[in-house]
Coordinates of C-alpha atoms and ligand atoms in Angstrom, one line a residue:
M24 CA -161.5 -54.8 -90.7
S25 CA -159.8 -51.8 -92.2
K26 CA -156.1 -51.2 -91.9
K27 CA -156.7 -48.0 -90.0
N28 CA -158.5 -49.9 -87.3
N29 CA -155.8 -52.4 -86.9
N30 CA -153.2 -49.9 -86.3
K31 CA -155.2 -48.1 -83.6
K32 CA -153.6 -48.7 -80.2
D33 CA -155.9 -50.6 -78.0
T34 CA -155.7 -49.8 -74.3
S35 CA -157.4 -52.9 -73.1
R36 CA -154.4 -55.3 -73.3
E37 CA -152.4 -55.8 -70.2
V38 CA -148.8 -54.7 -70.4
N39 CA -146.1 -57.1 -69.4
I40 CA -143.8 -54.7 -67.5
S41 CA -144.7 -51.5 -65.9
T42 CA -141.7 -49.2 -65.5
K43 CA -143.5 -47.9 -62.4
V44 CA -142.4 -51.0 -60.5
H45 CA -138.9 -49.8 -60.4
T46 CA -139.0 -47.6 -57.4
D47 CA -136.4 -47.5 -54.6
K48 CA -139.1 -47.9 -52.0
V49 CA -139.2 -51.3 -50.6
K50 CA -142.4 -53.0 -51.3
S51 CA -143.3 -55.6 -48.8
K52 CA -146.3 -57.3 -47.3
V53 CA -147.2 -60.2 -45.1
N54 CA -149.5 -62.6 -46.8
G55 CA -150.8 -65.7 -45.0
G56 CA -147.8 -65.8 -42.6
V57 CA -145.3 -65.3 -45.4
F58 CA -143.3 -62.0 -45.4
V59 CA -142.8 -61.0 -49.0
Y60 CA -140.2 -58.4 -49.8
T61 CA -138.3 -57.1 -52.8
G62 CA -135.0 -55.7 -51.4
A63 CA -133.0 -54.4 -48.5
I64 CA -135.2 -53.1 -45.7
S65 CA -134.5 -51.2 -42.4
V66 CA -135.2 -52.5 -38.9
A67 CA -138.1 -50.0 -38.5
Q68 CA -139.7 -51.0 -41.8
L69 CA -139.4 -54.7 -41.0
A70 CA -140.8 -54.2 -37.6
Q71 CA -143.8 -52.3 -39.0
A72 CA -144.4 -55.0 -41.7
L73 CA -144.3 -57.8 -39.1
N74 CA -146.3 -55.7 -36.6
I75 CA -143.7 -56.2 -33.8
P76 CA -141.8 -53.5 -31.8
S77 CA -138.5 -52.5 -33.4
S78 CA -136.9 -53.1 -29.9
D79 CA -137.7 -56.8 -30.2
I80 CA -135.7 -57.1 -33.3
I81 CA -132.8 -55.1 -31.9
K82 CA -132.9 -57.3 -28.7
F83 CA -133.0 -60.5 -30.7
L84 CA -130.0 -59.5 -32.8
F85 CA -128.1 -58.1 -29.8
L86 CA -128.4 -61.5 -28.1
K87 CA -126.8 -62.9 -31.2
G88 CA -123.9 -60.5 -30.9
K89 CA -125.0 -58.0 -33.5
M90 CA -125.3 -54.3 -32.6
I91 CA -127.9 -52.6 -34.7
T92 CA -130.1 -49.5 -34.6
I93 CA -133.6 -48.9 -35.8
N94 CA -132.2 -47.5 -39.1
T95 CA -129.8 -50.4 -39.8
I96 CA -130.5 -51.8 -43.3
L97 CA -130.9 -55.6 -43.0
D98 CA -129.5 -58.0 -45.6
D99 CA -131.4 -61.1 -46.8
E100 CA -129.8 -63.4 -44.2
L101 CA -130.9 -61.2 -41.3
I102 CA -134.3 -60.7 -42.7
G103 CA -134.7 -64.5 -42.9
E104 CA -133.4 -65.0 -39.4
I105 CA -135.8 -62.4 -37.9
C106 CA -138.8 -63.7 -39.8
L107 CA -138.2 -67.2 -38.6
E108 CA -137.7 -66.0 -35.0
F109 CA -141.0 -64.2 -35.0
G110 CA -142.9 -67.0 -36.7
Y111 CA -143.0 -65.9 -40.3
D112 CA -141.9 -67.6 -43.5
F113 CA -140.3 -65.2 -45.9
Q114 CA -139.9 -64.9 -49.6
K115 CA -137.9 -62.5 -51.7
K116 CA -139.5 -61.4 -54.9
V117 CA -136.9 -60.4 -57.4
V118 CA -138.0 -57.3 -59.3
V119 CA -137.3 -57.8 -62.9
E120 CA -136.0 -54.8 -64.7
A121 CA -137.7 -54.2 -68.0
E122 CA -134.6 -54.9 -70.0
N123 CA -134.3 -58.4 -68.5
F124 CA -137.7 -59.5 -69.7
E125 CA -136.4 -63.1 -70.1
D126 CA -136.5 -63.4 -66.4
L127 CA -140.0 -62.0 -66.1
V128 CA -142.4 -64.5 -64.5
I129 CA -145.9 -63.5 -65.5
D130 CA -148.5 -64.3 -62.9
D131 CA -151.6 -64.3 -64.9
D132 CA -155.0 -64.0 -63.3
P133 CA -156.3 -67.6 -63.6
S134 CA -159.6 -66.4 -64.8
K135 CA -157.9 -64.8 -67.9
L136 CA -156.1 -67.9 -68.9
Q137 CA -157.2 -69.8 -71.9
E138 CA -156.2 -73.1 -73.5
R139 CA -153.4 -72.7 -76.0
P140 CA -152.2 -75.1 -78.7
P141 CA -149.3 -77.4 -77.9
V142 CA -146.0 -76.7 -79.6
V143 CA -144.5 -79.9 -80.9
T144 CA -140.9 -80.7 -82.0
I145 CA -140.1 -83.9 -83.9
M146 CA -136.9 -85.7 -83.0
G147 CA -135.3 -89.1 -83.6
H148 CA -132.4 -90.9 -85.2
V149 CA -131.3 -90.0 -88.8
D150 CA -133.3 -91.8 -91.5
H151 CA -136.0 -92.9 -89.1
G152 CA -138.5 -90.7 -91.0
K153 CA -138.7 -87.3 -89.2
T154 CA -138.8 -85.3 -92.5
T155 CA -141.3 -87.7 -94.0
L156 CA -143.5 -87.4 -90.9
I157 CA -143.3 -83.6 -91.0
D158 CA -144.4 -83.7 -94.6
A159 CA -147.2 -86.2 -93.9
I160 CA -148.5 -84.0 -91.2
R161 CA -148.1 -80.8 -93.2
N162 CA -150.2 -82.3 -96.0
S163 CA -152.8 -84.0 -93.8
N164 CA -156.3 -82.6 -93.4
L165 CA -155.7 -79.8 -95.9
V166 CA -158.8 -77.7 -95.9
E167 CA -159.8 -75.4 -98.7
G168 CA -157.6 -72.4 -98.9
E169 CA -154.6 -74.2 -97.5
V170 CA -153.9 -76.0 -100.8
G171 CA -150.9 -74.5 -102.3
G172 CA -149.1 -75.5 -99.2
I173 CA -147.4 -74.3 -96.3
S174 CA -144.4 -72.0 -96.9
Q175 CA -141.2 -73.8 -95.9
E176 CA -139.7 -70.4 -95.1
I177 CA -141.6 -69.7 -91.9
G178 CA -140.2 -72.6 -89.9
A179 CA -143.4 -73.6 -88.1
Y180 CA -147.0 -74.3 -88.9
Q181 CA -150.3 -75.0 -87.3
K182 CA -152.7 -77.9 -88.0
E183 CA -156.2 -78.2 -86.8
I184 CA -157.6 -81.5 -85.6
N185 CA -161.0 -82.0 -84.0
G186 CA -161.3 -78.3 -83.6
H187 CA -158.0 -77.9 -81.8
K188 CA -154.8 -76.5 -83.2
I189 CA -151.3 -78.0 -82.9
T190 CA -148.2 -76.0 -83.6
F191 CA -145.3 -77.9 -85.3
I192 CA -141.8 -76.7 -85.3
D193 CA -140.5 -77.4 -88.8
T194 CA -136.9 -78.2 -88.0
P195 CA -136.6 -81.8 -86.9
G196 CA -133.8 -83.2 -84.8
H197 CA -132.4 -82.1 -81.5
E198 CA -129.8 -79.6 -82.8
A199 CA -132.3 -76.8 -83.2
F200 CA -134.0 -77.8 -79.9
T201 CA -130.7 -77.7 -78.1
A202 CA -129.5 -74.5 -79.7
M203 CA -132.7 -72.9 -78.5
R204 CA -132.4 -74.3 -75.0
S205 CA -128.8 -73.3 -74.6
R206 CA -129.9 -69.7 -75.3
G207 CA -132.4 -70.1 -72.4
A208 CA -135.5 -70.4 -74.6
S209 CA -137.9 -73.2 -74.3
V210 CA -140.6 -73.4 -76.9
T211 CA -141.5 -77.0 -77.1
D212 CA -144.3 -78.5 -75.1
I213 CA -144.3 -82.0 -76.5
V214 CA -141.6 -84.1 -78.3
I215 CA -142.5 -86.6 -80.9
L216 CA -139.8 -89.2 -80.8
V217 CA -139.7 -91.0 -84.2
V218 CA -138.3 -94.6 -84.0
A219 CA -138.1 -96.8 -87.1
A220 CA -139.8 -100.1 -86.3
D221 CA -137.3 -102.0 -88.3
D222 CA -134.2 -100.4 -86.8
G223 CA -135.1 -99.8 -83.1
V224 CA -133.4 -97.4 -80.6
M225 CA -130.3 -95.9 -82.1
P226 CA -127.7 -93.4 -80.7
Q227 CA -129.6 -90.2 -81.7
T228 CA -132.8 -91.8 -80.3
I229 CA -131.1 -91.9 -76.9
E230 CA -129.8 -88.3 -77.4
A231 CA -133.3 -87.1 -78.2
I232 CA -134.6 -88.8 -75.0
D233 CA -131.9 -87.2 -73.0
H234 CA -132.8 -83.8 -74.4
A235 CA -136.5 -84.2 -73.9
K236 CA -135.9 -85.4 -70.3
A237 CA -133.5 -82.6 -69.5
A238 CA -136.0 -80.1 -70.7
D239 CA -138.8 -81.9 -68.8
V240 CA -140.9 -82.2 -71.9
P241 CA -143.3 -85.1 -72.3
I242 CA -142.5 -87.6 -75.1
I243 CA -144.9 -89.3 -77.5
V244 CA -143.3 -92.2 -79.4
A245 CA -144.1 -92.5 -83.1
I246 CA -143.0 -96.0 -84.1
N247 CA -142.5 -95.4 -87.8
K248 CA -142.1 -97.6 -90.9
M249 CA -144.8 -100.1 -89.7
D250 CA -145.4 -100.9 -93.4
K251 CA -141.9 -102.6 -93.6
P252 CA -141.7 -106.4 -93.3
G253 CA -139.1 -106.2 -90.5
A254 CA -141.2 -103.9 -88.3
D255 CA -141.1 -105.0 -84.7
P256 CA -142.8 -102.5 -82.4
D257 CA -142.4 -104.7 -79.3
R258 CA -138.7 -104.6 -79.7
V259 CA -138.8 -100.8 -80.0
K260 CA -140.8 -100.6 -76.8
N261 CA -138.5 -102.9 -75.0
E262 CA -135.4 -101.0 -76.0
L263 CA -137.1 -97.7 -75.0
M264 CA -137.7 -99.2 -71.6
Q265 CA -134.0 -99.5 -71.0
H266 CA -133.9 -95.7 -71.3
D267 CA -136.8 -95.1 -68.9
V268 CA -139.3 -94.4 -71.7
I269 CA -142.0 -96.8 -70.6
A270 CA -144.9 -97.4 -72.9
E271 CA -148.4 -97.3 -71.5
E272 CA -149.0 -100.9 -72.4
Y273 CA -145.9 -101.8 -70.3
G274 CA -147.2 -100.0 -67.3
G275 CA -145.7 -96.6 -68.0
D276 CA -147.1 -93.3 -69.1
V277 CA -145.6 -92.8 -72.6
I278 CA -148.0 -93.1 -75.5
C279 CA -146.7 -95.0 -78.4
V280 CA -148.4 -94.8 -81.8
E281 CA -147.6 -97.2 -84.6
I282 CA -147.5 -95.3 -87.9
S283 CA -146.2 -95.2 -91.4
A284 CA -145.2 -91.7 -92.4
K285 CA -144.6 -92.8 -96.0
K286 CA -148.0 -94.5 -96.4
K287 CA -149.6 -91.8 -94.2
Q288 CA -151.1 -94.4 -91.9
N289 CA -152.2 -93.5 -88.4
I290 CA -151.1 -89.9 -88.7
D291 CA -154.5 -88.8 -87.4
V292 CA -154.1 -91.1 -84.4
L293 CA -150.8 -89.5 -83.6
L294 CA -152.3 -86.1 -83.9
E295 CA -155.2 -87.0 -81.6
N296 CA -152.7 -88.3 -79.0
I297 CA -150.8 -85.0 -79.1
L298 CA -154.1 -83.4 -78.0
V299 CA -154.4 -86.0 -75.2
V300 CA -151.0 -85.1 -73.9
A301 CA -151.6 -81.4 -74.4
E302 CA -154.7 -81.7 -72.3
I303 CA -152.9 -83.4 -69.5
S304 CA -150.2 -80.7 -69.6
E305 CA -152.9 -78.0 -69.2
L306 CA -151.2 -75.5 -71.5
K307 CA -152.6 -72.1 -71.0
A308 CA -151.9 -68.5 -71.7
N309 CA -153.5 -65.1 -71.4
P310 CA -154.4 -63.8 -74.9
D311 CA -155.3 -60.5 -73.3
R312 CA -151.9 -59.0 -72.8
Y313 CA -149.1 -57.7 -75.0
A314 CA -147.3 -60.5 -76.7
M315 CA -144.1 -62.2 -75.6
G316 CA -142.3 -65.2 -77.1
T317 CA -139.3 -66.5 -79.0
V318 CA -137.7 -66.0 -82.4
L319 CA -137.8 -69.3 -84.3
E320 CA -136.0 -68.2 -87.5
A321 CA -134.7 -64.9 -89.0
S322 CA -133.2 -63.8 -92.2
L323 CA -132.4 -60.7 -94.2
D324 CA -134.6 -60.2 -97.2
K325 CA -133.1 -58.2 -100.1
F326 CA -136.3 -56.2 -100.6
E327 CA -138.1 -56.4 -97.3
G328 CA -135.3 -56.2 -94.8
S329 CA -135.2 -58.2 -91.6
K330 CA -137.7 -61.0 -91.6
A331 CA -138.3 -63.1 -88.4
T332 CA -140.6 -65.9 -87.5
L333 CA -141.9 -65.3 -84.0
L334 CA -143.7 -67.8 -81.8
V335 CA -146.1 -66.0 -79.6
Q336 CA -146.0 -67.8 -76.2
N337 CA -148.2 -65.5 -74.2
G338 CA -150.4 -62.6 -75.1
T339 CA -151.5 -61.5 -78.5
L340 CA -149.3 -59.8 -81.1
K341 CA -151.1 -57.3 -83.3
T342 CA -150.0 -55.5 -86.5
G343 CA -148.5 -52.2 -85.5
D344 CA -147.2 -53.4 -82.1
Y345 CA -143.8 -52.1 -81.0
L346 CA -141.4 -54.8 -80.3
V347 CA -138.1 -55.5 -78.7
V348 CA -136.6 -58.6 -80.2
G349 CA -133.3 -59.7 -78.8
T350 CA -131.4 -56.4 -78.7
S351 CA -133.2 -54.8 -81.6
F352 CA -136.3 -52.6 -81.8
G353 CA -139.0 -52.6 -84.3
K354 CA -142.6 -52.5 -85.2
A355 CA -144.7 -55.4 -86.5
R356 CA -145.3 -53.7 -89.8
R357 CA -146.6 -56.7 -91.6
M358 CA -147.4 -60.2 -90.3
T359 CA -148.0 -63.3 -92.4
N360 CA -148.9 -66.8 -91.5
E361 CA -147.6 -70.1 -92.8
Y362 CA -149.7 -69.8 -95.9
N363 CA -148.1 -66.4 -96.7
K364 CA -151.4 -64.7 -95.9
I365 CA -151.5 -61.4 -94.1
V366 CA -152.8 -61.7 -90.6
N367 CA -153.4 -58.9 -88.1
I368 CA -153.3 -60.8 -84.8
A369 CA -151.3 -63.8 -83.5
T370 CA -152.6 -65.4 -80.4
P371 CA -150.6 -67.7 -78.0
S372 CA -148.7 -70.6 -79.7
T373 CA -149.1 -69.0 -83.1
P374 CA -146.1 -68.6 -85.4
V375 CA -146.0 -65.5 -87.5
Q376 CA -143.5 -64.0 -89.8
I377 CA -143.0 -60.3 -89.3
I378 CA -141.2 -57.6 -91.1
G379 CA -140.4 -54.2 -89.6
L380 CA -137.4 -55.0 -87.3
T381 CA -134.3 -52.8 -87.5
E382 CA -131.9 -55.7 -87.3
V383 CA -131.9 -59.5 -87.9
P384 CA -132.4 -61.2 -84.6
E385 CA -131.1 -64.7 -83.8
A386 CA -133.1 -67.9 -83.4
G387 CA -133.8 -68.3 -79.7
D388 CA -133.9 -64.6 -79.0
R389 CA -136.8 -63.6 -76.9
F390 CA -139.2 -60.8 -77.9
M391 CA -141.7 -58.7 -76.1
A392 CA -144.3 -56.2 -77.4
F393 CA -144.8 -52.8 -75.8
K394 CA -147.5 -50.3 -75.8
D395 CA -145.2 -47.4 -76.1
E396 CA -142.6 -46.8 -78.8
S397 CA -140.2 -44.8 -76.7
E398 CA -140.2 -47.5 -74.0
A399 CA -139.5 -50.2 -76.4
K400 CA -136.7 -48.2 -78.0
T401 CA -135.1 -47.4 -74.6
I402 CA -135.3 -51.1 -73.5
A403 CA -133.7 -52.3 -76.8
T404 CA -130.8 -49.8 -76.3
K405 CA -130.2 -50.9 -72.8
R406 CA -130.3 -54.6 -73.8
K407 CA -127.7 -53.9 -76.4
Q408 CA -125.4 -52.3 -73.9
I409 CA -125.9 -55.1 -71.5
K410 CA -125.1 -57.7 -74.2
E411 CA -122.0 -55.9 -75.2
A412 CA -120.8 -55.7 -71.6
K413 CA -121.6 -59.4 -71.1
I414 CA -119.6 -60.4 -74.2
K415 CA -116.6 -58.6 -72.8
S416 CA -116.8 -60.3 -69.4
K417 CA -118.2 -63.7 -70.3
S418 CA -117.8 -66.0 -67.4
S419 CA -118.1 -69.7 -67.2
A420 CA -121.7 -70.8 -67.7
S421 CA -121.6 -73.7 -65.4
S422 CA -118.6 -74.5 -63.3
M423 CA -119.1 -76.9 -60.4
E424 CA -118.4 -74.2 -58.0
D425 CA -120.9 -71.9 -59.6
L426 CA -123.6 -74.5 -59.7
M427 CA -123.0 -75.4 -56.1
N428 CA -123.1 -71.8 -55.1
R429 CA -126.3 -71.3 -57.0
A430 CA -127.7 -74.4 -55.3
K431 CA -126.9 -72.9 -52.0
E432 CA -128.6 -69.7 -52.8
A433 CA -131.5 -71.9 -53.8
Q434 CA -131.6 -70.5 -57.2
I435 CA -131.3 -74.1 -58.3
T436 CA -131.8 -77.3 -56.5
N437 CA -130.7 -79.6 -59.2
V438 CA -127.1 -80.1 -60.2
N439 CA -127.1 -81.6 -63.7
I440 CA -124.3 -84.0 -64.6
I441 CA -123.4 -85.8 -67.8
V442 CA -121.3 -89.0 -67.3
K443 CA -119.2 -90.5 -70.1
A444 CA -117.3 -93.6 -69.3
D445 CA -115.2 -96.3 -70.9
S446 CA -118.0 -98.9 -70.7
T447 CA -121.8 -98.9 -70.1
G448 CA -121.2 -100.8 -66.9
S449 CA -118.9 -98.1 -65.4
A450 CA -121.2 -95.3 -66.7
E451 CA -124.1 -96.9 -64.8
A452 CA -122.0 -97.4 -61.7
V453 CA -120.8 -93.8 -61.7
K454 CA -124.4 -92.6 -62.3
A455 CA -125.7 -94.7 -59.3
S456 CA -122.9 -93.5 -57.0
L457 CA -123.5 -89.9 -57.9
E458 CA -127.3 -90.0 -57.5
K459 CA -126.8 -91.5 -54.1
L460 CA -125.0 -88.2 -53.1
S461 CA -128.3 -86.2 -53.5
T462 CA -129.3 -84.5 -50.3
E463 CA -132.6 -82.8 -49.4
M464 CA -131.2 -79.5 -50.6
I465 CA -129.2 -80.5 -53.6
R466 CA -130.3 -83.1 -56.1
I467 CA -127.6 -84.6 -58.3
N468 CA -129.4 -85.2 -61.5
V469 CA -127.5 -87.4 -64.1
I470 CA -129.1 -86.3 -67.4
R471 CA -126.9 -88.6 -69.5
A472 CA -124.8 -91.6 -68.6
A473 CA -123.3 -93.4 -71.6
S474 CA -120.1 -95.1 -72.8
G475 CA -117.7 -93.6 -75.3
A476 CA -115.7 -90.5 -75.8
I477 CA -116.9 -87.1 -74.8
T478 CA -118.4 -85.5 -77.9
E479 CA -119.8 -82.3 -79.2
S480 CA -123.3 -83.6 -78.6
D481 CA -122.4 -83.9 -74.9
I482 CA -121.2 -80.3 -74.9
L483 CA -124.4 -79.1 -76.5
L484 CA -126.6 -81.0 -74.0
A485 CA -124.4 -79.6 -71.2
A486 CA -124.6 -76.1 -72.5
A487 CA -128.4 -76.4 -72.9
S488 CA -128.9 -77.9 -69.4
D489 CA -126.3 -76.1 -67.4
A490 CA -124.6 -79.4 -66.8
I491 CA -121.1 -80.4 -65.9
I492 CA -119.5 -83.3 -67.8
Y493 CA -117.7 -86.0 -65.9
G494 CA -115.4 -88.2 -68.0
F495 CA -114.4 -91.5 -66.4
N496 CA -111.5 -93.1 -68.2
V497 CA -112.4 -91.2 -71.4
R498 CA -111.1 -88.0 -72.8
P499 CA -112.4 -85.3 -75.1
D500 CA -110.5 -84.7 -78.3
A501 CA -109.0 -81.3 -79.1
H502 CA -112.1 -80.3 -81.2
T503 CA -114.5 -81.2 -78.4
R504 CA -112.3 -79.4 -75.8
A505 CA -112.4 -76.3 -78.0
K506 CA -116.2 -76.5 -78.2
A507 CA -116.4 -76.9 -74.4
L508 CA -114.3 -73.7 -74.0
E509 CA -116.5 -71.9 -76.5
E510 CA -119.7 -73.0 -74.8
K511 CA -118.1 -72.5 -71.3
V512 CA -118.9 -76.0 -70.3
E513 CA -116.8 -77.6 -67.6
I514 CA -115.3 -81.0 -68.2
R515 CA -113.9 -82.9 -65.3
L516 CA -111.9 -86.0 -65.9
H517 CA -111.3 -88.9 -63.5
R518 CA -109.7 -92.3 -63.4
I519 CA -110.9 -93.5 -60.0
I520 CA -114.5 -93.5 -58.9
Y521 CA -113.9 -92.5 -55.3
A522 CA -111.9 -89.5 -56.4
L523 CA -114.8 -88.3 -58.5
I524 CA -117.2 -88.9 -55.6
E525 CA -114.9 -87.1 -53.2
E526 CA -114.7 -84.1 -55.5
I527 CA -118.5 -83.8 -55.8
Q528 CA -118.9 -84.3 -52.1
A529 CA -116.4 -81.6 -51.3
A530 CA -118.1 -79.2 -53.8
M531 CA -121.4 -79.9 -52.2
K532 CA -120.0 -79.0 -48.8
G533 CA -118.7 -75.8 -50.4
M534 CA -115.1 -76.7 -50.0
Q535 CA -112.3 -76.5 -52.5
A536 CA -111.9 -79.9 -54.1
P537 CA -108.6 -81.4 -53.0
T538 CA -107.3 -82.1 -56.4
Y539 CA -104.0 -82.8 -57.9
V540 CA -104.9 -83.8 -61.4
D541 CA -103.7 -84.2 -64.9
K542 CA -103.4 -81.0 -66.9
I543 CA -103.5 -81.9 -70.6
L544 CA -100.5 -80.6 -72.4
G545 CA -101.4 -81.7 -75.9
Q546 CA -102.3 -84.5 -78.2
A547 CA -100.4 -86.4 -80.9
E548 CA -101.9 -88.6 -83.5
V549 CA -100.1 -91.9 -84.4
R550 CA -99.6 -91.9 -88.1
K551 CA -97.1 -94.7 -88.6
L552 CA -95.5 -97.4 -86.6
F553 CA -91.9 -98.5 -86.7
K554 CA -90.9 -101.7 -85.0
V555 CA -87.3 -101.5 -83.7
S556 CA -85.8 -104.6 -82.2
K557 CA -84.5 -104.1 -78.7
L558 CA -86.3 -100.7 -78.4
G559 CA -89.9 -101.7 -79.2
T560 CA -92.5 -99.8 -81.2
I561 CA -91.8 -96.2 -82.1
C562 CA -94.8 -94.2 -82.9
G563 CA -94.4 -91.8 -85.8
C564 CA -96.7 -89.0 -84.7
M565 CA -98.1 -85.6 -85.7
V566 CA -98.7 -83.3 -82.7
I567 CA -102.2 -82.0 -83.4
D568 CA -102.8 -79.9 -80.4
G569 CA -100.7 -78.2 -77.7
V570 CA -97.3 -79.6 -76.9
V571 CA -95.8 -83.0 -76.1
K572 CA -92.9 -83.1 -73.6
N573 CA -90.3 -85.7 -73.2
K574 CA -90.8 -88.0 -70.1
C575 CA -94.2 -86.6 -69.5
A576 CA -97.2 -88.7 -68.6
I577 CA -99.0 -90.2 -71.6
K578 CA -102.4 -91.8 -72.2
V579 CA -103.1 -93.9 -75.3
L580 CA -106.6 -93.2 -76.5
R581 CA -108.5 -95.3 -79.0
D582 CA -111.9 -93.9 -80.1
G583 CA -111.7 -91.6 -77.1
V584 CA -111.2 -94.3 -74.5
I585 CA -108.1 -94.7 -72.5
V586 CA -106.4 -98.0 -73.4
Y587 CA -103.1 -97.4 -71.7
E588 CA -101.6 -95.0 -69.2
G589 CA -97.8 -94.5 -68.8
K590 CA -94.9 -92.3 -69.6
I591 CA -93.0 -91.2 -72.6
A592 CA -89.6 -93.0 -72.6
S593 CA -88.2 -91.1 -75.5
L594 CA -89.2 -88.2 -77.7
Q595 CA -87.5 -87.6 -81.0
R596 CA -87.7 -84.9 -83.6
E597 CA -85.9 -85.7 -86.9
K598 CA -83.5 -88.2 -85.4
D599 CA -82.6 -86.0 -82.4
Q600 CA -83.8 -86.2 -78.9
A601 CA -86.3 -83.4 -78.2
K602 CA -87.4 -81.7 -75.0
E603 CA -90.7 -80.9 -76.5
V604 CA -92.6 -80.9 -79.8
R605 CA -95.4 -78.4 -80.6
A606 CA -98.5 -78.7 -82.6
G607 CA -98.0 -79.0 -86.4
Y608 CA -94.7 -80.9 -86.1
E609 CA -94.0 -84.6 -86.6
C610 CA -92.2 -86.5 -83.9
G611 CA -91.2 -90.0 -82.8
I612 CA -92.6 -91.3 -79.5
L613 CA -91.5 -94.4 -77.6
I614 CA -93.8 -95.3 -74.8
E615 CA -92.3 -96.9 -71.7
N616 CA -93.2 -100.6 -71.5
F617 CA -96.0 -100.4 -74.1
N618 CA -95.8 -101.5 -77.7
D619 CA -99.5 -102.3 -78.4
V620 CA -100.1 -99.0 -80.2
K621 CA -102.2 -98.8 -83.4
E622 CA -102.2 -96.3 -86.2
G623 CA -104.9 -93.7 -85.5
D624 CA -104.4 -93.8 -81.7
I625 CA -104.2 -90.5 -80.0
L626 CA -101.4 -90.0 -77.5
E627 CA -102.4 -87.5 -74.9
A628 CA -99.6 -85.8 -73.0
S629 CA -100.2 -84.5 -69.5
E630 CA -98.5 -83.3 -66.3
V631 CA -99.8 -83.3 -62.8
V632 CA -100.9 -79.9 -61.5
E633 CA -102.9 -78.7 -58.6
E634 CA -106.2 -78.0 -60.3
E635 CA -107.4 -79.3 -63.6
I636 CA -107.9 -76.6 -66.2
L637 CA -109.4 -77.5 -69.5
Ligands
GDP29 P1 -135.0 -88.4 -91.3 O1 -133.6 -88.5 -91.6 O2 -135.4 -88.9 -90.0 O3 -135.7 -87.1 -91.6 O4 -135.7 -89.5 -92.3 P2 -136.4 -89.3 -93.7 O5 -137.8 -88.8 -93.5 O6 -135.6 -88.6 -94.6 O7 -136.6 -90.8 -94.1 C1 -135.5 -91.7 -94.4 C2 -135.9 -92.7 -95.4 O8 -136.9 -93.6 -94.8 C3 -136.5 -92.2 -96.6 O9 -136.1 -93.0 -97.7 C4 -138.0 -92.3 -96.4 O10 -138.7 -92.5 -97.6 C5 -138.1 -93.6 -95.6 N1 -139.3 -93.7 -94.8 C6 -139.7 -92.7 -93.9 N2 -140.9 -93.1 -93.4 C7 -141.2 -94.3 -93.8 C8 -142.2 -95.3 -93.6 O11 -143.1 -95.1 -92.9 N3 -142.1 -96.5 -94.3 C9 -141.1 -96.7 -95.2 N4 -141.1 -97.9 -95.8 N5 -140.1 -95.9 -95.4 C10 -140.1 -94.7 -94.8

């Protein structure tokens, strides 16, 4: 195929968004007893659509105490009431503006859908063999022409097995996965969970399970290091069962494959099983439309400018296509595959590196190809303006109130919660109590329940899953709190289980939570202890965050868990009594009736206020 030909615009591909959709005219139709509409509508228009006299609607609302005329514009609530009264279901279709293409739901004609390769991410605990497995897969079944290897730079590659392709994301671990999700992008269809057969389920294994479950992505377990003498796959399966990952041979639906990444044993079996899971998942896309997808990696090349790896998720990307990537505009001037070879088309699930963008996008940014250069340019400009405006007025991503409101508006039916508690027992108890609160309308979904302090990993999971974190007898440290603020994740802290339940119940009913809670003032780290007879133990501290006030409430935290709760009896700064001591200063703290402090403990100062603000 000559270059000229490739650049010729083809008119056969479907476009993703037609700007013609954006008319002010209400589009509505009744389809199989369901009234589908896109926006506000007048009484006359609704009457016509439902094929009933306008006077019937006016009468119905009059009897409900509402005075309207034939020209009154009805809001969603009234449209719903009227439809139900006259025997119709109703559905509002949100018209997506071109610049919000992330929200676009493409309803492809089923006859145009074709099978697409699964996109696979490898996760697991550190040192369990993720990188070794990625390398083993990368070098398996190399066919002629591929020798010379896959470029590490592209960030993803495809493998062919039994005539089917599989796309692997090159960055193992859940950090990249989470970062993508917290930006609203989901690229992974299947997670390979690597667990070392001689080590079993470890903290990051559990984190990876949480992430895969929160994203609703099926897991295949690769029980690795089977060549080692201590390998015990049954133990691994048993431990996984405690985290609701139940192997097929134990009556569940999770495929476990015993492998050795190092000795390259059973890699082909693992790959075959990826195809099995992919088939069950029925992964399909329409190659016959303009491409849309996600940026996997991007960088600035000294010579070639912006370089980005794009994963095509639907449609086909062709050389010369105009693109909006994130907020930038460009043209796919040159596309290369994982072998650094120039390609002219990229079909669904294919990663390609492109040059020709005006800016360097970010991983997780979504892209869309357009037929028309000026349309793409206009949309990129609008997206940039919207992004800037959003940065200026960034609001909380997921406060309890916000989640409950969205639940009520039926934008979401799941309220995701992460529970961290002082022991596994209480974490499980809180989880069970919370899940019991689920109603038909709102499902309380505990996506992680674990013991220990609230950590950055919890914040990342919460940000990625729109979840709220509940701490039960545990506290976040200053660093984690800062991260929560940055990611706009809400953390709620409780000491008593029924207070926590009450708060959620109240939120579900849409009421203000009746809370008088601790507001954290600051934290001090215990650096040295001085035993003073008659007085007790004086803690030589450094205030590491906020402020500590004399006589204020104090919690003693050891590894993020509250070991004592009481009051400051005396606060000293350089031999003198102090009213308060701020971050960066040393002080002496005597805790009322408590001497069992240890070096390294964190003293958290707080005072009771009406609403907790973190
Ligand atoms: P990652 O941190 O999960 O990416 O783990 P790595 O792939 O870096 O592997 C950690 C260590 O385990 C390395 O020393 C590997 O050589 C070793 N390793 C990985 N897979 C196997 C295996 O199947 N058998 C044995 N014996 N060692 C392995």
